Amino acid sequence: VQENVLQRVLQLPVVSSTCETLQRKYSSTKESHPLMASVCEVYERGVQGAGALAMWGMEPVVRRLEPQFAVANNLACRGLDHLEEKIPALQYPVDK
């Protein structure tokens, strides 16, 4: 199974803890402010719809460029290996 650089980045403790913190803040803001919650829900639905439409439209292009994406992914994974080696802080949550 080929590594996916995006999945690897999202699994880095510094990134995952940042995402969790942002998600908690976003959720608590929505809970605290009903007007903000309704605006956020409209925005979320719009983003989901736009994302689905974009994926449908890009599918033929993505299939055609798959070999180039694989090469770019491999290069990015090697770059991430180098970063993880040189920057140990990436392995710690934000609060550390």
mmCIF file of N, CA and C in Angstrom, residues 7-43:
data_model
loop_
_atom_site.group_PDB
_atom_site.id
_atom_site.type_symbol
_atom_site.label_atom_id
_atom_site.label_comp_id
_atom_site.label_asym_id
_atom_site.label_seq_id
_atom_site.Cartn_x
_atom_site.Cartn_y
_atom_site.Cartn_z
ATOM 1 N N GLN A 7 -2.396 12.031 4.419
ATOM 2 C CA GLN A 7 -2.742 11.253 5.613
ATOM 3 C C GLN A 7 -1.610 11.305 6.631
ATOM 4 N N ARG A 8 -0.373 11.204 6.152
ATOM 5 C CA ARG A 8 0.771 11.260 7.066
ATOM 6 C C ARG A 8 0.843 12.604 7.783
ATOM 7 N N VAL A 9 0.625 13.691 7.050
ATOM 8 C CA VAL A 9 0.671 15.019 7.658
ATOM 9 C C VAL A 9 -0.427 15.153 8.707
ATOM 10 N N LEU A 10 -1.624 14.676 8.378
ATOM 11 C CA LEU A 10 -2.742 14.776 9.323
ATOM 12 C C LEU A 10 -2.525 13.929 10.575
ATOM 13 N N GLN A 11 -1.685 12.905 10.473
ATOM 14 C CA GLN A 11 -1.405 12.051 11.627
ATOM 15 C C GLN A 11 -0.275 12.581 12.510
ATOM 16 N N LEU A 12 0.438 13.596 12.034
ATOM 17 C CA LEU A 12 1.481 14.183 12.883
ATOM 18 C C LEU A 12 0.820 14.764 14.132
ATOM 19 N N PRO A 13 1.361 14.476 15.308
ATOM 20 C CA PRO A 13 0.740 14.986 16.541
ATOM 21 C C PRO A 13 0.522 16.501 16.545
ATOM 22 N N VAL A 14 1.478 17.258 16.023
ATOM 23 C CA VAL A 14 1.320 18.714 16.023
ATOM 24 C C VAL A 14 0.145 19.139 15.144
ATOM 25 N N VAL A 15 -0.072 18.454 14.043
ATOM 26 C CA VAL A 15 -1.172 18.787 13.141
ATOM 27 C C VAL A 15 -2.497 18.270 13.701
ATOM 28 N N SER A 16 -2.513 17.019 14.137
ATOM 29 C CA SER A 16 -3.776 16.454 14.638
ATOM 30 C C SER A 16 -4.268 17.186 15.879
ATOM 31 N N SER A 17 -3.354 17.576 16.770
ATOM 32 C CA SER A 17 -3.792 18.298 17.974
ATOM 33 C C SER A 17 -4.302 19.694 17.615
ATOM 34 N N THR A 18 -3.691 20.321 16.629
ATOM 35 C CA THR A 18 -4.174 21.626 16.170
ATOM 36 C C THR A 18 -5.569 21.496 15.572
ATOM 37 N N CYS A 19 -5.775 20.473 14.744
ATOM 38 C CA CYS A 19 -7.097 20.248 14.140
ATOM 39 C C CYS A 19 -8.153 19.973 15.208
ATOM 40 N N GLU A 20 -7.802 19.179 16.211
ATOM 41 C CA GLU A 20 -8.742 18.878 17.293
ATOM 42 C C GLU A 20 -9.105 20.141 18.063
ATOM 43 N N THR A 21 -8.120 20.982 18.334
ATOM 44 C CA THR A 21 -8.371 22.235 19.049
ATOM 45 C C THR A 21 -9.288 23.137 18.239
ATOM 46 N N LEU A 22 -9.019 23.256 16.944
ATOM 47 C CA LEU A 22 -9.866 24.086 16.085
ATOM 48 C C LEU A 22 -11.285 23.541 16.009
ATOM 49 N N GLN A 23 -11.417 22.225 15.928
ATOM 50 C CA GLN A 23 -12.747 21.607 15.873
ATOM 51 C C GLN A 23 -13.525 21.878 17.160
ATOM 52 N N ARG A 24 -12.851 21.760 18.304
ATOM 53 C CA ARG A 24 -13.519 22.040 19.588
ATOM 54 C C ARG A 24 -13.965 23.492 19.654
ATOM 55 N N LYS A 25 -13.101 24.419 19.233
ATOM 56 C CA LYS A 25 -13.454 25.849 19.271
ATOM 57 C C LYS A 25 -14.625 26.133 18.335
ATOM 58 N N TYR A 26 -14.583 25.539 17.154
ATOM 59 C CA TYR A 26 -15.659 25.732 16.175
ATOM 60 C C TYR A 26 -16.980 25.214 16.749
ATOM 61 N N SER A 27 -16.956 24.020 17.318
ATOM 62 C CA SER A 27 -18.169 23.436 17.893
ATOM 63 C C SER A 27 -18.693 24.260 19.060
ATOM 64 N N SER A 28 -17.804 24.703 19.943
ATOM 65 C CA SER A 28 -18.263 25.481 21.097
ATOM 66 C C SER A 28 -18.810 26.837 20.660
ATOM 67 N N THR A 29 -18.231 27.422 19.610
ATOM 68 C CA THR A 29 -18.749 28.696 19.089
ATOM 69 C C THR A 29 -20.142 28.497 18.521
ATOM 70 N N LYS A 30 -20.336 27.403 17.780
ATOM 71 C CA LYS A 30 -21.660 27.118 17.221
ATOM 72 C C LYS A 30 -22.681 26.897 18.333
ATOM 73 N N GLU A 31 -22.286 26.204 19.403
ATOM 74 C CA GLU A 31 -23.206 25.942 20.514
ATOM 75 C C GLU A 31 -23.547 27.212 21.277
ATOM 76 N N SER A 32 -22.586 28.119 21.383
ATOM 77 C CA SER A 32 -22.779 29.335 22.176
ATOM 78 C C SER A 32 -23.576 30.415 21.451
ATOM 79 N N HIS A 33 -23.531 30.396 20.134
ATOM 80 C CA HIS A 33 -24.153 31.467 19.367
ATOM 81 C C HIS A 33 -25.088 30.876 18.308
ATOM 82 N N PRO A 34 -26.390 30.844 18.587
ATOM 83 C CA PRO A 34 -27.362 30.236 17.655
ATOM 84 C C PRO A 34 -27.320 30.842 16.249
ATOM 85 N N LEU A 35 -27.155 32.154 16.138
ATOM 86 C CA LEU A 35 -27.099 32.781 14.820
ATOM 87 C C LEU A 35 -25.867 32.297 14.067
ATOM 88 N N MET A 36 -24.749 32.213 14.756
ATOM 89 C CA MET A 36 -23.514 31.729 14.151
ATOM 90 C C MET A 36 -23.682 30.269 13.718
ATOM 91 N N ALA A 37 -24.397 29.484 14.512
ATOM 92 C CA ALA A 37 -24.629 28.076 14.180
ATOM 93 C C ALA A 37 -25.393 27.952 12.868
ATOM 94 N N SER A 38 -26.420 28.782 12.682
ATOM 95 C CA SER A 38 -27.189 28.677 11.434
ATOM 96 C C SER A 38 -26.354 29.113 10.237
ATOM 97 N N VAL A 39 -25.543 30.135 10.400
ATOM 98 C CA VAL A 39 -24.656 30.575 9.315
ATOM 99 C C VAL A 39 -23.648 29.477 8.992
ATOM 100 N N CYS A 40 -23.079 28.862 10.019
ATOM 101 C CA CYS A 40 -22.098 27.794 9.823
ATOM 102 C C CYS A 40 -22.713 26.584 9.123
ATOM 103 N N GLU A 41 -23.944 26.255 9.483
ATOM 104 C CA GLU A 41 -24.604 25.112 8.859
ATOM 105 C C GLU A 41 -24.837 25.353 7.372
ATOM 106 N N VAL A 42 -25.233 26.557 7.013
ATOM 107 C CA VAL A 42 -25.412 26.897 5.598
ATOM 108 C C VAL A 42 -24.072 26.807 4.878
ATOM 109 N N TYR A 43 -23.055 27.335 5.492
ATOM 110 C CA TYR A 43 -21.705 27.288 4.914
ATOM 111 C C TYR A 43 -21.240 25.837 4.743
#
